[in-house]
């Protein structure tokens, strides 16, 4: 039996994660959405039209995995994306959607992050691919992310932002943080390579094989195979 957070614990965790992503600039105004699974059939999700940095525990919406509202007001229009993640992979209990600037820039440019320059890009996030553009709030969005849910740890949404998930809500948060940190490093590396005329020092095939081995020994089976 999965060890879910209690509803009260999950409400506190969502507010904490919302404050963190707001304070770090991963979302602005009312952007982004967060959810946490609290039973095999039930989630809590952030409401529509509310800043993630200024939520109250009773503003969250309780829903079943079929999308029926059980308690609360109107959920985020992007809740379909969260529900699809839980439906595709029952081991997921936390999902975070945000618009971190560096990572979103890669999504706008159609540049996938699968040629690592730092070890954490293999050990923590794995390959970050791009889901095709889909109109926000439609069922095209969950359809676009479904192929990535069981094989990867996060995905960029073309011209939109990023989505991460995890065995708990904080793992989903940490993957979002790691994704944006690595995107920032790669962004600066590409600029410096252009300025200096140097080649980007992507990790070698030998280095990548060693990191994948470490990842396997850690029991992490997702993330894909990095390229060099």
JSON list of C-alpha atoms in Angstrom, two decimals:
[
{"chain": "A", "resi": 1, "resn": "UNK", "atom": "CA", "xyz": [0.00, 0.00, 0.00]},
{"chain": "A", "resi": 2, "resn": "UNK", "atom": "CA", "xyz": [1.37, 3.41, -1.00]},
{"chain": "A", "resi": 3, "resn": "UNK", "atom": "CA", "xyz": [2.20, 5.76, 1.87]},
{"chain": "A", "resi": 4, "resn": "UNK", "atom": "CA", "xyz": [0.29, 8.89, 0.85]},
{"chain": "A", "resi": 5, "resn": "UNK", "atom": "CA", "xyz": [0.43, 12.21, 2.65]},
{"chain": "A", "resi": 6, "resn": "UNK", "atom": "CA", "xyz": [-2.66, 12.98, 4.66]},
{"chain": "A", "resi": 7, "resn": "UNK", "atom": "CA", "xyz": [-4.95, 15.59, 3.15]},
{"chain": "A", "resi": 8, "resn": "UNK", "atom": "CA", "xyz": [-3.76, 18.17, 5.69]},
{"chain": "A", "resi": 9, "resn": "UNK", "atom": "CA", "xyz": [-0.09, 17.35, 5.00]},
{"chain": "A", "resi": 10, "resn": "UNK", "atom": "CA", "xyz": [-0.67, 17.52, 1.25]},
{"chain": "A", "resi": 11, "resn": "UNK", "atom": "CA", "xyz": [-2.35, 20.91, 1.52]},
{"chain": "A", "resi": 12, "resn": "UNK", "atom": "CA", "xyz": [0.64, 22.27, 3.45]},
{"chain": "A", "resi": 13, "resn": "UNK", "atom": "CA", "xyz": [3.09, 20.71, 0.97]},
{"chain": "A", "resi": 14, "resn": "UNK", "atom": "CA", "xyz": [1.33, 22.22, -2.05]},
{"chain": "A", "resi": 15, "resn": "UNK", "atom": "CA", "xyz": [1.39, 25.67, -0.45]},
{"chain": "A", "resi": 16, "resn": "UNK", "atom": "CA", "xyz": [5.09, 25.24, 0.38]},
{"chain": "A", "resi": 17, "resn": "UNK", "atom": "CA", "xyz": [5.97, 24.14, -3.16]},
{"chain": "A", "resi": 18, "resn": "UNK", "atom": "CA", "xyz": [3.86, 26.96, -4.61]},
{"chain": "A", "resi": 19, "resn": "UNK", "atom": "CA", "xyz": [5.72, 29.53, -2.50]},
{"chain": "A", "resi": 20, "resn": "UNK", "atom": "CA", "xyz": [9.08, 28.08, -3.54]},
{"chain": "A", "resi": 21, "resn": "UNK", "atom": "CA", "xyz": [8.43, 28.15, -7.27]},
{"chain": "A", "resi": 22, "resn": "UNK", "atom": "CA", "xyz": [6.96, 31.65, -7.01]},
{"chain": "A", "resi": 23, "resn": "UNK", "atom": "CA", "xyz": [9.89, 32.98, -4.99]},
{"chain": "A", "resi": 24, "resn": "UNK", "atom": "CA", "xyz": [12.38, 31.42, -7.42]},
{"chain": "A", "resi": 25, "resn": "UNK", "atom": "CA", "xyz": [10.68, 33.08, -10.39]},
{"chain": "A", "resi": 26, "resn": "UNK", "atom": "CA", "xyz": [9.56, 29.83, -11.99]},
{"chain": "A", "resi": 27, "resn": "UNK", "atom": "CA", "xyz": [6.05, 31.30, -12.22]},
{"chain": "A", "resi": 28, "resn": "UNK", "atom": "CA", "xyz": [4.68, 34.84, -12.42]},
{"chain": "A", "resi": 29, "resn": "UNK", "atom": "CA", "xyz": [1.24, 36.25, -11.67]},
{"chain": "A", "resi": 30, "resn": "UNK", "atom": "CA", "xyz": [-1.16, 33.25, -11.64]},
{"chain": "A", "resi": 31, "resn": "UNK", "atom": "CA", "xyz": [1.03, 30.94, -13.78]},
{"chain": "A", "resi": 32, "resn": "UNK", "atom": "CA", "xyz": [1.68, 27.29, -13.09]},
{"chain": "A", "resi": 33, "resn": "UNK", "atom": "CA", "xyz": [-0.12, 24.53, -11.25]},
{"chain": "A", "resi": 34, "resn": "UNK", "atom": "CA", "xyz": [0.66, 21.87, -8.66]},
{"chain": "A", "resi": 35, "resn": "UNK", "atom": "CA", "xyz": [-1.04, 18.66, -7.60]},
{"chain": "A", "resi": 36, "resn": "UNK", "atom": "CA", "xyz": [-0.56, 15.92, -5.03]},
{"chain": "A", "resi": 37, "resn": "UNK", "atom": "CA", "xyz": [-2.16, 12.48, -4.93]},
{"chain": "A", "resi": 38, "resn": "UNK", "atom": "CA", "xyz": [-3.62, 11.68, -1.49]},
{"chain": "A", "resi": 39, "resn": "UNK", "atom": "CA", "xyz": [-5.17, 8.27, -2.20]},
{"chain": "A", "resi": 40, "resn": "UNK", "atom": "CA", "xyz": [-5.37, 5.75, -5.03]},
{"chain": "A", "resi": 41, "resn": "UNK", "atom": "CA", "xyz": [-8.26, 7.71, -6.51]},
{"chain": "A", "resi": 42, "resn": "UNK", "atom": "CA", "xyz": [-7.98, 11.28, -5.18]},
{"chain": "A", "resi": 43, "resn": "UNK", "atom": "CA", "xyz": [-5.77, 14.34, -5.75]},
{"chain": "A", "resi": 44, "resn": "UNK", "atom": "CA", "xyz": [-5.51, 17.89, -4.51]},
{"chain": "A", "resi": 45, "resn": "UNK", "atom": "CA", "xyz": [-4.76, 20.51, -7.16]},
{"chain": "A", "resi": 46, "resn": "UNK", "atom": "CA", "xyz": [-4.22, 24.26, -7.22]},
{"chain": "A", "resi": 47, "resn": "UNK", "atom": "CA", "xyz": [-7.19, 26.42, -8.23]},
{"chain": "A", "resi": 48, "resn": "UNK", "atom": "CA", "xyz": [-7.45, 28.59, -11.31]},
{"chain": "A", "resi": 49, "resn": "UNK", "atom": "CA", "xyz": [-6.60, 32.27, -11.16]},
{"chain": "A", "resi": 50, "resn": "UNK", "atom": "CA", "xyz": [-4.57, 32.24, -7.94]},
{"chain": "A", "resi": 51, "resn": "UNK", "atom": "CA", "xyz": [-0.89, 33.14, -7.50]},
{"chain": "A", "resi": 52, "resn": "UNK", "atom": "CA", "xyz": [1.12, 30.12, -6.38]},
{"chain": "A", "resi": 53, "resn": "UNK", "atom": "CA", "xyz": [2.92, 32.30, -3.87]},
{"chain": "A", "resi": 54, "resn": "UNK", "atom": "CA", "xyz": [-0.23, 33.41, -2.06]},
{"chain": "A", "resi": 55, "resn": "UNK", "atom": "CA", "xyz": [-2.52, 30.40, -1.72]},
{"chain": "A", "resi": 56, "resn": "UNK", "atom": "CA", "xyz": [-4.53, 29.31, 1.31]},
{"chain": "A", "resi": 57, "resn": "UNK", "atom": "CA", "xyz": [-5.06, 25.68, 2.36]},
{"chain": "A", "resi": 58, "resn": "UNK", "atom": "CA", "xyz": [-8.81, 25.84, 1.75]},
{"chain": "A", "resi": 59, "resn": "UNK", "atom": "CA", "xyz": [-8.35, 27.27, -1.76]},
{"chain": "A", "resi": 60, "resn": "UNK", "atom": "CA", "xyz": [-7.14, 23.91, -3.10]},
{"chain": "A", "resi": 61, "resn": "UNK", "atom": "CA", "xyz": [-9.48, 21.66, -5.07]},
{"chain": "A", "resi": 62, "resn": "UNK", "atom": "CA", "xyz": [-10.06, 17.97, -4.33]},
{"chain": "A", "resi": 63, "resn": "UNK", "atom": "CA", "xyz": [-10.80, 15.79, -7.37]},
{"chain": "A", "resi": 64, "resn": "UNK", "atom": "CA", "xyz": [-10.97, 12.14, -8.33]},
{"chain": "A", "resi": 65, "resn": "UNK", "atom": "CA", "xyz": [-8.81, 10.75, -11.11]},
{"chain": "A", "resi": 66, "resn": "UNK", "atom": "CA", "xyz": [-11.73, 10.93, -13.49]},
{"chain": "A", "resi": 67, "resn": "UNK", "atom": "CA", "xyz": [-11.81, 14.70, -13.13]},
{"chain": "A", "resi": 68, "resn": "UNK", "atom": "CA", "xyz": [-14.88, 15.00, -10.87]},
{"chain": "A", "resi": 69, "resn": "UNK", "atom": "CA", "xyz": [-14.61, 17.81, -8.30]},
{"chain": "A", "resi": 70, "resn": "UNK", "atom": "CA", "xyz": [-15.16, 16.45, -4.80]},
{"chain": "A", "resi": 71, "resn": "UNK", "atom": "CA", "xyz": [-14.52, 19.62, -2.82]},
{"chain": "A", "resi": 72, "resn": "UNK", "atom": "CA", "xyz": [-13.49, 23.20, -3.50]},
{"chain": "A", "resi": 73, "resn": "UNK", "atom": "CA", "xyz": [-13.86, 25.63, -6.37]},
{"chain": "A", "resi": 74, "resn": "UNK", "atom": "CA", "xyz": [-12.59, 25.60, -9.95]},
{"chain": "A", "resi": 75, "resn": "UNK", "atom": "CA", "xyz": [-9.31, 23.76, -10.59]},
{"chain": "A", "resi": 76, "resn": "UNK", "atom": "CA", "xyz": [-6.54, 24.90, -12.89]},
{"chain": "A", "resi": 77, "resn": "UNK", "atom": "CA", "xyz": [-7.43, 24.50, -16.55]},
{"chain": "A", "resi": 78, "resn": "UNK", "atom": "CA", "xyz": [-4.26, 22.42, -16.86]},
{"chain": "A", "resi": 79, "resn": "UNK", "atom": "CA", "xyz": [-5.50, 19.77, -14.41]},
{"chain": "A", "resi": 80, "resn": "UNK", "atom": "CA", "xyz": [-6.07, 17.44, -17.37]},
{"chain": "A", "resi": 81, "resn": "UNK", "atom": "CA", "xyz": [-2.28, 17.21, -17.71]},
{"chain": "A", "resi": 82, "resn": "UNK", "atom": "CA", "xyz": [-1.91, 16.23, -14.05]},
{"chain": "A", "resi": 83, "resn": "UNK", "atom": "CA", "xyz": [-4.68, 13.64, -14.22]},
{"chain": "A", "resi": 84, "resn": "UNK", "atom": "CA", "xyz": [-3.09, 12.06, -17.27]},
{"chain": "A", "resi": 85, "resn": "UNK", "atom": "CA", "xyz": [0.25, 11.75, -15.47]},
{"chain": "A", "resi": 86, "resn": "UNK", "atom": "CA", "xyz": [-1.39, 9.90, -12.57]},
{"chain": "A", "resi": 87, "resn": "UNK", "atom": "CA", "xyz": [-3.37, 7.69, -14.93]},
{"chain": "A", "resi": 88, "resn": "UNK", "atom": "CA", "xyz": [-0.28, 6.78, -16.97]},
{"chain": "A", "resi": 89, "resn": "UNK", "atom": "CA", "xyz": [1.91, 5.99, -13.95]},
{"chain": "A", "resi": 90, "resn": "UNK", "atom": "CA", "xyz": [0.31, 5.04, -10.60]},
{"chain": "A", "resi": 91, "resn": "UNK", "atom": "CA", "xyz": [3.68, 5.47, -8.83]},
{"chain": "A", "resi": 92, "resn": "UNK", "atom": "CA", "xyz": [3.52, 9.24, -9.36]},
{"chain": "A", "resi": 93, "resn": "UNK", "atom": "CA", "xyz": [2.10, 11.18, -6.41]},
{"chain": "A", "resi": 94, "resn": "UNK", "atom": "CA", "xyz": [3.26, 14.72, -7.22]},
{"chain": "A", "resi": 95, "resn": "UNK", "atom": "CA", "xyz": [3.24, 16.90, -10.36]},
{"chain": "A", "resi": 96, "resn": "UNK", "atom": "CA", "xyz": [4.55, 20.44, -10.90]},
{"chain": "A", "resi": 97, "resn": "UNK", "atom": "CA", "xyz": [3.98, 22.65, -13.95]},
{"chain": "A", "resi": 98, "resn": "UNK", "atom": "CA", "xyz": [5.90, 25.92, -14.18]},
{"chain": "A", "resi": 99, "resn": "UNK", "atom": "CA", "xyz": [7.45, 28.37, -16.66]},
{"chain": "A", "resi": 100, "resn": "UNK", "atom": "CA", "xyz": [11.09, 28.67, -15.54]},
{"chain": "A", "resi": 101, "resn": "UNK", "atom": "CA", "xyz": [12.82, 31.12, -17.86]},
{"chain": "A", "resi": 102, "resn": "UNK", "atom": "CA", "xyz": [15.89, 29.19, -19.05]},
{"chain": "A", "resi": 103, "resn": "UNK", "atom": "CA", "xyz": [14.10, 25.89, -19.53]},
{"chain": "A", "resi": 104, "resn": "UNK", "atom": "CA", "xyz": [11.17, 27.57, -21.26]},
{"chain": "A", "resi": 105, "resn": "UNK", "atom": "CA", "xyz": [13.62, 29.29, -23.61]},
{"chain": "A", "resi": 106, "resn": "UNK", "atom": "CA", "xyz": [14.82, 25.85, -24.72]},
{"chain": "A", "resi": 107, "resn": "UNK", "atom": "CA", "xyz": [11.21, 24.80, -25.26]},
{"chain": "A", "resi": 108, "resn": "UNK", "atom": "CA", "xyz": [10.58, 27.89, -27.41]},
{"chain": "A", "resi": 109, "resn": "UNK", "atom": "CA", "xyz": [13.68, 27.21, -29.51]},
{"chain": "A", "resi": 110, "resn": "UNK", "atom": "CA", "xyz": [12.84, 23.51, -29.88]},
{"chain": "A", "resi": 111, "resn": "UNK", "atom": "CA", "xyz": [16.17, 22.54, -28.31]},
{"chain": "A", "resi": 112, "resn": "UNK", "atom": "CA", "xyz": [16.02, 19.29, -26.36]},
{"chain": "A", "resi": 113, "resn": "UNK", "atom": "CA", "xyz": [18.40, 18.76, -23.48]},
{"chain": "A", "resi": 114, "resn": "UNK", "atom": "CA", "xyz": [19.85, 15.30, -24.06]},
{"chain": "A", "resi": 115, "resn": "UNK", "atom": "CA", "xyz": [23.57, 16.09, -24.49]},
{"chain": "A", "resi": 116, "resn": "UNK", "atom": "CA", "xyz": [24.72, 16.64, -20.90]},
{"chain": "A", "resi": 117, "resn": "UNK", "atom": "CA", "xyz": [27.43, 19.00, -19.77]},
{"chain": "A", "resi": 118, "resn": "UNK", "atom": "CA", "xyz": [27.04, 18.17, -16.06]},
{"chain": "A", "resi": 119, "resn": "UNK", "atom": "CA", "xyz": [26.64, 14.84, -14.24]},
{"chain": "A", "resi": 120, "resn": "UNK", "atom": "CA", "xyz": [23.35, 15.85, -12.61]},
{"chain": "A", "resi": 121, "resn": "UNK", "atom": "CA", "xyz": [21.73, 15.98, -16.03]},
{"chain": "A", "resi": 122, "resn": "UNK", "atom": "CA", "xyz": [22.10, 12.20, -16.11]},
{"chain": "A", "resi": 123, "resn": "UNK", "atom": "CA", "xyz": [21.69, 11.33, -12.43]},
{"chain": "A", "resi": 124, "resn": "UNK", "atom": "CA", "xyz": [18.83, 13.65, -11.45]},
{"chain": "A", "resi": 125, "resn": "UNK", "atom": "CA", "xyz": [16.71, 14.71, -14.42]},
{"chain": "A", "resi": 126, "resn": "UNK", "atom": "CA", "xyz": [17.83, 12.49, -17.29]},
{"chain": "A", "resi": 127, "resn": "UNK", "atom": "CA", "xyz": [17.09, 13.56, -20.85]},
{"chain": "A", "resi": 128, "resn": "UNK", "atom": "CA", "xyz": [14.71, 16.49, -21.16]},
{"chain": "A", "resi": 129, "resn": "UNK", "atom": "CA", "xyz": [12.76, 16.18, -24.39]},
{"chain": "A", "resi": 130, "resn": "UNK", "atom": "CA", "xyz": [10.04, 18.41, -25.84]},
{"chain": "A", "resi": 131, "resn": "UNK", "atom": "CA", "xyz": [6.36, 17.53, -26.10]},
{"chain": "A", "resi": 132, "resn": "UNK", "atom": "CA", "xyz": [4.68, 18.97, -29.21]},
{"chain": "A", "resi": 133, "resn": "UNK", "atom": "CA", "xyz": [2.84, 22.27, -28.85]},
{"chain": "A", "resi": 134, "resn": "UNK", "atom": "CA", "xyz": [-0.75, 21.92, -27.71]},
{"chain": "A", "resi": 135, "resn": "UNK", "atom": "CA", "xyz": [-3.35, 24.54, -26.88]},
{"chain": "A", "resi": 136, "resn": "UNK", "atom": "CA", "xyz": [-3.34, 25.09, -23.10]},
{"chain": "A", "resi": 137, "resn": "UNK", "atom": "CA", "xyz": [-6.33, 23.68, -21.27]},
{"chain": "A", "resi": 138, "resn": "UNK", "atom": "CA", "xyz": [-7.27, 21.21, -24.03]},
{"chain": "A", "resi": 139, "resn": "UNK", "atom": "CA", "xyz": [-6.98, 17.43, -24.11]},
{"chain": "A", "resi": 140, "resn": "UNK", "atom": "CA", "xyz": [-4.20, 17.84, -26.68]},
{"chain": "A", "resi": 141, "resn": "UNK", "atom": "CA", "xyz": [-1.90, 18.78, -23.79]},
{"chain": "A", "resi": 142, "resn": "UNK", "atom": "CA", "xyz": [-2.26, 15.52, -21.81]},
{"chain": "A", "resi": 143, "resn": "UNK", "atom": "CA", "xyz": [-2.03, 13.58, -25.07]},
{"chain": "A", "resi": 144, "resn": "UNK", "atom": "CA", "xyz": [1.25, 15.35, -25.85]},
{"chain": "A", "resi": 145, "resn": "UNK", "atom": "CA", "xyz": [2.91, 14.50, -22.51]},
{"chain": "A", "resi": 146, "resn": "UNK", "atom": "CA", "xyz": [1.62, 10.92, -22.15]},
{"chain": "A", "resi": 147, "resn": "UNK", "atom": "CA", "xyz": [4.51, 9.25, -24.08]},
{"chain": "A", "resi": 148, "resn": "UNK", "atom": "CA", "xyz": [7.07, 10.74, -21.67]},
{"chain": "A", "resi": 149, "resn": "UNK", "atom": "CA", "xyz": [5.53, 9.91, -18.30]},
{"chain": "A", "resi": 150, "resn": "UNK", "atom": "CA", "xyz": [6.87, 6.38, -17.79]},
{"chain": "A", "resi": 151, "resn": "UNK", "atom": "CA", "xyz": [10.29, 6.82, -19.40]},
{"chain": "A", "resi": 152, "resn": "UNK", "atom": "CA", "xyz": [11.43, 10.23, -18.19]},
{"chain": "A", "resi": 153, "resn": "UNK", "atom": "CA", "xyz": [11.32, 12.47, -15.12]},
{"chain": "A", "resi": 154, "resn": "UNK", "atom": "CA", "xyz": [10.28, 15.77, -16.69]},
{"chain": "A", "resi": 155, "resn": "UNK", "atom": "CA", "xyz": [9.44, 17.21, -20.08]},
{"chain": "A", "resi": 156, "resn": "UNK", "atom": "CA", "xyz": [9.49, 20.58, -21.81]},
{"chain": "A", "resi": 157, "resn": "UNK", "atom": "CA", "xyz": [6.21, 21.75, -23.32]},
{"chain": "A", "resi": 158, "resn": "UNK", "atom": "CA", "xyz": [6.84, 23.43, -26.67]},
{"chain": "A", "resi": 159, "resn": "UNK", "atom": "CA", "xyz": [6.46, 27.23, -26.36]},
{"chain": "A", "resi": 160, "resn": "UNK", "atom": "CA", "xyz": [4.85, 26.76, -22.97]},
{"chain": "A", "resi": 161, "resn": "UNK", "atom": "CA", "xyz": [7.02, 25.68, -20.02]},
{"chain": "A", "resi": 162, "resn": "UNK", "atom": "CA", "xyz": [7.97, 22.52, -18.20]},
{"chain": "A", "resi": 163, "resn": "UNK", "atom": "CA", "xyz": [6.33, 19.64, -16.35]},
{"chain": "A", "resi": 164, "resn": "UNK", "atom": "CA", "xyz": [7.95, 17.42, -13.73]},
{"chain": "A", "resi": 165, "resn": "UNK", "atom": "CA", "xyz": [6.65, 14.54, -11.63]},
{"chain": "A", "resi": 166, "resn": "UNK", "atom": "CA", "xyz": [7.86, 12.22, -8.91]},
{"chain": "A", "resi": 167, "resn": "UNK", "atom": "CA", "xyz": [7.13, 9.55, -6.35]},
{"chain": "A", "resi": 168, "resn": "UNK", "atom": "CA", "xyz": [6.24, 12.44, -4.04]},
{"chain": "A", "resi": 169, "resn": "UNK", "atom": "CA", "xyz": [5.60, 16.14, -4.49]},
{"chain": "A", "resi": 170, "resn": "UNK", "atom": "CA", "xyz": [9.06, 17.20, -3.34]},
{"chain": "A", "resi": 171, "resn": "UNK", "atom": "CA", "xyz": [10.77, 14.91, -5.84]},
{"chain": "A", "resi": 172, "resn": "UNK", "atom": "CA", "xyz": [8.69, 16.61, -8.54]},
{"chain": "A", "resi": 173, "resn": "UNK", "atom": "CA", "xyz": [9.81, 20.00, -7.19]},
{"chain": "A", "resi": 174, "resn": "UNK", "atom": "CA", "xyz": [13.48, 19.01, -7.03]},
{"chain": "A", "resi": 175, "resn": "UNK", "atom": "CA", "xyz": [13.36, 17.75, -10.59]},
{"chain": "A", "resi": 176, "resn": "UNK", "atom": "CA", "xyz": [11.93, 21.10, -11.69]},
{"chain": "A", "resi": 177, "resn": "UNK", "atom": "CA", "xyz": [14.67, 22.91, -9.77]},
{"chain": "A", "resi": 178, "resn": "UNK", "atom": "CA", "xyz": [17.36, 20.67, -11.28]},
{"chain": "A", "resi": 179, "resn": "UNK", "atom": "CA", "xyz": [15.91, 21.08, -14.77]},
{"chain": "A", "resi": 180, "resn": "UNK", "atom": "CA", "xyz": [16.02, 24.87, -14.56]},
{"chain": "A", "resi": 181, "resn": "UNK", "atom": "CA", "xyz": [19.49, 24.88, -12.98]},
{"chain": "A", "resi": 182, "resn": "UNK", "atom": "CA", "xyz": [20.86, 22.67, -15.74]},
{"chain": "A", "resi": 183, "resn": "UNK", "atom": "CA", "xyz": [19.09, 24.73, -18.41]},
{"chain": "A", "resi": 184, "resn": "UNK", "atom": "CA", "xyz": [20.74, 27.85, -16.99]},
{"chain": "A", "resi": 185, "resn": "UNK", "atom": "CA", "xyz": [24.18, 26.22, -17.05]},
{"chain": "A", "resi": 186, "resn": "UNK", "atom": "CA", "xyz": [23.72, 24.96, -20.61]},
{"chain": "A", "resi": 187, "resn": "UNK", "atom": "CA", "xyz": [22.34, 28.33, -21.74]},
{"chain": "A", "resi": 188, "resn": "UNK", "atom": "CA", "xyz": [25.42, 30.13, -20.42]},
{"chain": "A", "resi": 189, "resn": "UNK", "atom": "CA", "xyz": [27.75, 27.46, -21.76]},
{"chain": "A", "resi": 190, "resn": "UNK", "atom": "CA", "xyz": [26.33, 27.86, -25.26]},
{"chain": "A", "resi": 191, "resn": "UNK", "atom": "CA", "xyz": [26.76, 31.64, -25.06]},
{"chain": "A", "resi": 192, "resn": "UNK", "atom": "CA", "xyz": [30.36, 31.36, -23.83]},
{"chain": "A", "resi": 193, "resn": "UNK", "atom": "CA", "xyz": [31.16, 28.79, -26.51]},
{"chain": "A", "resi": 194, "resn": "UNK", "atom": "CA", "xyz": [29.83, 31.21, -29.14]},
{"chain": "A", "resi": 195, "resn": "UNK", "atom": "CA", "xyz": [31.76, 34.16, -27.70]},
{"chain": "A", "resi": 196, "resn": "UNK", "atom": "CA", "xyz": [35.06, 32.28, -27.39]},
{"chain": "A", "resi": 197, "resn": "UNK", "atom": "CA", "xyz": [34.75, 30.13, -30.48]},
{"chain": "A", "resi": 198, "resn": "UNK", "atom": "CA", "xyz": [35.26, 26.99, -28.38]},
{"chain": "A", "resi": 199, "resn": "UNK", "atom": "CA", "xyz": [33.36, 23.76, -28.78]},
{"chain": "A", "resi": 200, "resn": "UNK", "atom": "CA", "xyz": [30.83, 22.94, -26.09]},
{"chain": "A", "resi": 201, "resn": "UNK", "atom": "CA", "xyz": [32.50, 20.35, -23.78]},
{"chain": "A", "resi": 202, "resn": "UNK", "atom": "CA", "xyz": [29.68, 17.82, -23.68]},
{"chain": "A", "resi": 203, "resn": "UNK", "atom": "CA", "xyz": [30.38, 14.80, -21.48]},
{"chain": "A", "resi": 204, "resn": "UNK", "atom": "CA", "xyz": [32.19, 12.01, -23.34]},
{"chain": "A", "resi": 205, "resn": "UNK", "atom": "CA", "xyz": [30.64, 8.67, -24.17]},
{"chain": "A", "resi": 206, "resn": "UNK", "atom": "CA", "xyz": [32.82, 7.03, -21.54]},
{"chain": "A", "resi": 207, "resn": "UNK", "atom": "CA", "xyz": [31.75, 9.54, -18.88]},
{"chain": "A", "resi": 208, "resn": "UNK", "atom": "CA", "xyz": [28.09, 9.09, -19.80]},
{"chain": "A", "resi": 209, "resn": "UNK", "atom": "CA", "xyz": [28.33, 5.30, -19.61]},
{"chain": "A", "resi": 210, "resn": "UNK", "atom": "CA", "xyz": [29.77, 5.60, -16.12]},
{"chain": "A", "resi": 211, "resn": "UNK", "atom": "CA", "xyz": [26.99, 7.92, -15.00]},
{"chain": "A", "resi": 212, "resn": "UNK", "atom": "CA", "xyz": [24.29, 5.66, -16.43]},
{"chain": "A", "resi": 213, "resn": "UNK", "atom": "CA", "xyz": [25.86, 2.77, -14.51]},
{"chain": "A", "resi": 214, "resn": "UNK", "atom": "CA", "xyz": [25.73, 4.79, -11.29]},
{"chain": "A", "resi": 215, "resn": "UNK", "atom": "CA", "xyz": [22.11, 5.69, -12.03]},
{"chain": "A", "resi": 216, "resn": "UNK", "atom": "CA", "xyz": [21.25, 2.04, -12.59]},
{"chain": "A", "resi": 217, "resn": "UNK", "atom": "CA", "xyz": [22.91, 1.09, -9.30]},
{"chain": "A", "resi": 218, "resn": "UNK", "atom": "CA", "xyz": [20.79, 3.75, -7.58]},
{"chain": "A", "resi": 219, "resn": "UNK", "atom": "CA", "xyz": [17.72, 1.95, -8.87]},
{"chain": "A", "resi": 220, "resn": "UNK", "atom": "CA", "xyz": [16.68, 4.83, -11.15]},
{"chain": "A", "resi": 221, "resn": "UNK", "atom": "CA", "xyz": [15.20, 3.30, -14.29]},
{"chain": "A", "resi": 222, "resn": "UNK", "atom": "CA", "xyz": [13.94, 6.50, -15.94]},
{"chain": "A", "resi": 223, "resn": "UNK", "atom": "CA", "xyz": [15.71, 9.30, -17.76]},
{"chain": "A", "resi": 224, "resn": "UNK", "atom": "CA", "xyz": [16.57, 7.78, -21.12]},
{"chain": "A", "resi": 225, "resn": "UNK", "atom": "CA", "xyz": [20.01, 7.33, -22.65]},
{"chain": "A", "resi": 226, "resn": "UNK", "atom": "CA", "xyz": [22.01, 10.58, -22.96]},
{"chain": "A", "resi": 227, "resn": "UNK", "atom": "CA", "xyz": [23.77, 11.52, -26.18]},
{"chain": "A", "resi": 228, "resn": "UNK", "atom": "CA", "xyz": [27.34, 12.76, -26.60]}
]
